[in-house]
PDB file of C-alpha atoms in Angstrom:
ATOM      1  CA  MET T  27       0.035  -0.018  -0.134  1.00 83.00           C
ATOM      2  CA  PHE T  28       2.859   2.274   0.601  1.00 92.00           C
ATOM      3  CA  ASP T  29       6.263   2.771  -1.229  1.00 96.00           C
ATOM      4  CA  THR T  30       7.852   3.812   1.888  1.00 97.00           C
ATOM      5  CA  LYS T  31       8.289   2.624   5.456  1.00 97.00           C
ATOM      6  CA  PHE T  32       8.261   4.573   8.702  1.00 98.00           C
ATOM      7  CA  ALA T  33      10.437   2.656  11.383  1.00 98.00           C
ATOM      8  CA  ILE T  34      11.468   3.611  14.795  1.00 98.00           C
ATOM      9  CA  VAL T  35      14.330   1.568  16.468  1.00 98.00           C
ATOM     10  CA  LEU T  36      14.667   1.866  20.146  1.00 98.00           C
ATOM     11  CA  ARG T  37      17.694   0.647  22.308  1.00 98.00           C
ATOM     12  CA  GLU T  38      16.220  -2.483  23.898  1.00 97.00           C
ATOM     13  CA  ASP T  39      17.492  -1.735  27.569  1.00 97.00           C
ATOM     14  CA  LEU T  40      15.503   1.528  28.129  1.00 98.00           C
ATOM     15  CA  ALA T  41      12.980   1.800  30.811  1.00 97.00           C
ATOM     16  CA  VAL T  42       9.255   1.732  29.539  1.00 97.00           C
ATOM     17  CA  TRP T  43       8.943   5.617  30.140  1.00 96.00           C
ATOM     18  CA  GLN T  44      11.895   6.252  28.169  1.00 97.00           C
ATOM     19  CA  LYS T  45      10.907   4.174  25.344  1.00 97.00           C
ATOM     20  CA  LEU T  46       7.599   5.915  25.132  1.00 97.00           C
ATOM     21  CA  ASN T  47       9.236   9.315  25.400  1.00 96.00           C
ATOM     22  CA  VAL T  48      11.791   8.769  22.629  1.00 97.00           C
ATOM     23  CA  THR T  49       9.069   7.292  20.448  1.00 98.00           C
ATOM     24  CA  ALA T  50       6.861  10.354  20.765  1.00 97.00           C
ATOM     25  CA  PHE T  51       9.893  12.705  20.074  1.00 96.00           C
ATOM     26  CA  LEU T  52      11.161  10.805  17.082  1.00 98.00           C
ATOM     27  CA  THR T  53       7.650  10.412  15.589  1.00 97.00           C
ATOM     28  CA  SER T  54       7.299  14.392  15.811  1.00 97.00           C
ATOM     29  CA  GLY T  55      10.701  14.542  13.861  1.00 97.00           C
ATOM     30  CA  ILE T  56       9.272  12.376  11.072  1.00 98.00           C
ATOM     31  CA  VAL T  57       6.122  14.438  10.812  1.00 97.00           C
ATOM     32  CA  ALA T  58       7.957  17.578  10.637  1.00 97.00           C
ATOM     33  CA  GLN T  59      10.043  16.227   7.749  1.00 97.00           C
ATOM     34  CA  PHE T  60       6.988  14.755   5.972  1.00 97.00           C
ATOM     35  CA  PRO T  61       3.841  16.750   6.782  1.00 96.00           C
ATOM     36  CA  GLU T  62       1.875  14.851   4.041  1.00 96.00           C
ATOM     37  CA  ILE T  63       2.094  11.897   6.295  1.00 96.00           C
ATOM     38  CA  ILE T  64      -0.852  13.501   8.391  1.00 97.00           C
ATOM     39  CA  GLY T  65      -4.373  12.482   7.344  1.00 96.00           C
ATOM     40  CA  GLU T  66      -7.727  14.245   7.905  1.00 97.00           C
ATOM     41  CA  PRO T  67      -9.203  15.019  11.468  1.00 98.00           C
ATOM     42  CA  TYR T  68     -11.186  12.313  12.983  1.00 98.00           C
ATOM     43  CA  ARG T  69     -14.795  12.718  14.074  1.00 98.00           C
ATOM     44  CA  ASP T  70     -16.746  10.372  16.372  1.00 98.00           C
ATOM     45  CA  SER T  71     -20.493   9.596  15.848  1.00 98.00           C
ATOM     46  CA  ALA T  72     -21.558  12.293  18.378  1.00 98.00           C
ATOM     47  CA  GLY T  73     -19.705  14.972  16.208  1.00 98.00           C
ATOM     48  CA  ASN T  74     -16.710  15.543  18.431  1.00 98.00           C
ATOM     49  CA  LEU T  75     -13.502  16.397  16.413  1.00 98.00           C
ATOM     50  CA  PHE T  76     -10.119  14.707  17.000  1.00 98.00           C
ATOM     51  CA  ASN T  77      -6.715  15.514  15.684  1.00 98.00           C
ATOM     52  CA  PRO T  78      -5.557  13.930  12.505  1.00 97.00           C
ATOM     53  CA  LEU T  79      -3.238  10.937  12.687  1.00 96.00           C
ATOM     54  CA  SER T  80      -0.469   9.478  10.515  1.00 95.00           C
ATOM     55  CA  ILE T  81      -1.840   7.759   7.510  1.00 96.00           C
ATOM     56  CA  GLN T  82       1.016   5.335   7.516  1.00 96.00           C
ATOM     57  CA  PRO T  83       1.649   2.595   9.974  1.00 95.00           C
ATOM     58  CA  VAL T  84       4.683   2.976  12.184  1.00 97.00           C
ATOM     59  CA  ILE T  85       6.954   0.065  12.766  1.00 97.00           C
ATOM     60  CA  VAL T  86       8.617  -0.101  16.089  1.00 98.00           C
ATOM     61  CA  LEU T  87      11.665  -2.203  16.394  1.00 98.00           C
ATOM     62  CA  SER T  88      14.288  -2.819  19.152  1.00 98.00           C
ATOM     63  CA  ALA T  89      18.188  -3.392  19.056  1.00 98.00           C
ATOM     64  CA  ASP T  90      20.944  -3.386  21.361  1.00 97.00           C
ATOM     65  CA  GLY T  91      23.310  -0.398  21.453  1.00 96.00           C
ATOM     66  CA  PRO T  92      25.949  -1.776  18.997  1.00 96.00           C
ATOM     67  CA  THR T  93      23.348  -2.638  16.438  1.00 97.00           C
ATOM     68  CA  LEU T  94      21.552   0.842  17.019  1.00 96.00           C
ATOM     69  CA  SER T  95      25.033   2.399  16.373  1.00 96.00           C
ATOM     70  CA  ILE T  96      25.345   0.437  12.957  1.00 97.00           C
ATOM     71  CA  ILE T  97      21.891   1.549  12.015  1.00 98.00           C
ATOM     72  CA  HIS T  98      22.773   5.090  12.711  1.00 97.00           C
ATOM     73  CA  ARG T  99      25.874   4.745  10.648  1.00 97.00           C
ATOM     74  CA  ARG T 100      24.101   3.060   7.782  1.00 98.00           C
ATOM     75  CA  ALA T 101      21.382   6.016   7.664  1.00 98.00           C
ATOM     76  CA  LEU T 102      24.184   8.492   7.349  1.00 98.00           C
ATOM     77  CA  GLU T 103      26.126   6.615   4.831  1.00 98.00           C
ATOM     78  CA  ARG T 104      22.832   6.321   2.582  1.00 98.00           C
ATOM     79  CA  GLY T 105      22.104  10.046   3.129  1.00 98.00           C
ATOM     80  CA  VAL T 106      18.656   9.264   4.868  1.00 98.00           C
ATOM     81  CA  THR T 107      17.655  12.186   7.267  1.00 98.00           C
ATOM     82  CA  THR T 108      16.652  10.675  10.656  1.00 98.00           C
ATOM     83  CA  SER T 109      15.157  11.639  13.846  1.00 98.00           C
ATOM     84  CA  ALA T 110      17.592  10.748  16.495  1.00 98.00           C
ATOM     85  CA  TYR T 111      17.791  10.730  20.395  1.00 98.00           C
ATOM     86  CA  VAL T 112      21.008  10.432  22.466  1.00 97.00           C
ATOM     87  CA  GLU T 113      21.099   9.274  25.939  1.00 96.00           C
ATOM     88  CA  GLU T 114      22.279  12.434  27.281  1.00 96.00           C
ATOM     89  CA  MET T 115      18.997  14.155  26.119  1.00 96.00           C
ATOM     90  CA  PHE T 116      17.210  12.333  29.217  1.00 96.00           C
ATOM     91  CA  SER T 117      18.990  14.689  31.504  1.00 95.00           C
ATOM     92  CA  THR T 118      17.928  17.850  29.940  1.00 94.00           C
ATOM     93  CA  GLY T 119      14.489  19.574  30.165  1.00 87.00           C
ATOM     94  CA  HIS T 120      13.835  21.661  26.965  1.00 93.00           C
ATOM     95  CA  ASP T 121      14.535  21.889  23.158  1.00 94.00           C
ATOM     96  CA  VAL T 122      17.544  24.227  23.438  1.00 97.00           C
ATOM     97  CA  ALA T 123      19.171  22.044  25.944  1.00 96.00           C
ATOM     98  CA  ASN T 124      18.436  19.113  23.808  1.00 95.00           C
ATOM     99  CA  ARG T 125      20.016  20.377  20.689  1.00 95.00           C
ATOM    100  CA  ALA T 126      22.992  21.634  22.713  1.00 97.00           C
ATOM    101  CA  VAL T 127      23.769  18.243  24.146  1.00 96.00           C
ATOM    102  CA  PHE T 128      23.000  16.518  20.991  1.00 96.00           C
ATOM    103  CA  ALA T 129      25.687  18.710  19.292  1.00 97.00           C
ATOM    104  CA  GLU T 130      28.391  17.565  21.621  1.00 96.00           C
ATOM    105  CA  PHE T 131      28.587  14.231  19.979  1.00 96.00           C
ATOM    106  CA  ALA T 132      29.681  12.681  16.507  1.00 94.00           C
ATOM    107  CA  PRO T 133      28.401   9.575  15.000  1.00 92.00           C
ATOM    108  CA  ASP T 134      31.361   7.625  16.452  1.00 92.00           C
ATOM    109  CA  ASP T 135      30.689   8.575  19.994  1.00 93.00           C
ATOM    110  CA  ALA T 136      26.833   9.403  20.072  1.00 93.00           C
ATOM    111  CA  LYS T 137      25.042   7.021  22.524  1.00 96.00           C
ATOM    112  CA  VAL T 138      22.053   6.980  20.331  1.00 97.00           C
ATOM    113  CA  VAL T 139      19.000   5.337  22.124  1.00 98.00           C
ATOM    114  CA  GLY T 140      16.380   5.749  19.347  1.00 98.00           C
ATOM    115  CA  ILE T 141      16.315   6.604  15.597  1.00 98.00           C
ATOM    116  CA  ALA T 142      13.362   7.086  13.308  1.00 98.00           C
ATOM    117  CA  LEU T 143      13.329   7.161   9.630  1.00 98.00           C
ATOM    118  CA  ARG T 144      10.918   7.148   6.639  1.00 98.00           C
ATOM    119  CA  ALA T 145      12.385   6.165   3.205  1.00 98.00           C
ATOM    120  CA  GLU T 146      11.757   3.662   0.458  1.00 97.00           C
ATOM    121  CA  LYS T 147      10.829   0.247   1.884  1.00 97.00           C
ATOM    122  CA  LYS T 148      13.830  -1.727   0.801  1.00 97.00           C
ATOM    123  CA  LEU T 149      16.159   1.040   2.069  1.00 98.00           C
ATOM    124  CA  VAL T 150      14.535   1.159   5.533  1.00 98.00           C
ATOM    125  CA  ASP T 151      14.919  -2.721   5.566  1.00 98.00           C
ATOM    126  CA  LYS T 152      18.570  -2.598   4.653  1.00 98.00           C
ATOM    127  CA  ILE T 153      19.223   0.155   7.102  1.00 98.00           C
ATOM    128  CA  THR T 154      17.400  -1.421   9.955  1.00 98.00           C
ATOM    129  CA  LYS T 155      18.872  -4.926   9.500  1.00 98.00           C
ATOM    130  CA  GLY T 156      19.573  -6.532  12.788  1.00 97.00           C
ATOM    131  CA  ALA T 157      16.765  -4.788  14.611  1.00 98.00           C
ATOM    132  CA  ARG T 158      13.781  -6.874  15.529  1.00 96.00           C
ATOM    133  CA  MET T 159      10.023  -6.302  16.185  1.00 94.00           C
ATOM    134  CA  HIS T 160       9.698  -4.602  19.563  1.00 89.00           C
ATOM    135  CA  ALA T 161       7.984  -6.883  22.170  1.00 79.00           C
TER     136      ALA T 161
END
């Protein structure tokens, strides 16, 4: 149904609250990059209006730290713009601080705990190879 795939890969050892937090932040980055992914508003049978949601399913995967680093590197090598969240961002409290701590790291030393991408299906499958469906 879709030529693209929207995938999020989370580091498997995160606490549940961290996984949920990272997923929310990473999703917002993909939506910002691809606003066309958002559908029409929802309306229930009583006429109440609700926010629109993504028109495309989101696949949530998990991987260990080394595999997540490889996935990060593959995305960069293939020129795929991603949403990424590094471990140090858990200790900040706002966007400016998040971007400042993110900027302190390069791909080789970043402790990536989550990454999201949307690209052609086969490319996403190649980049995320080694990750598995989140349980």
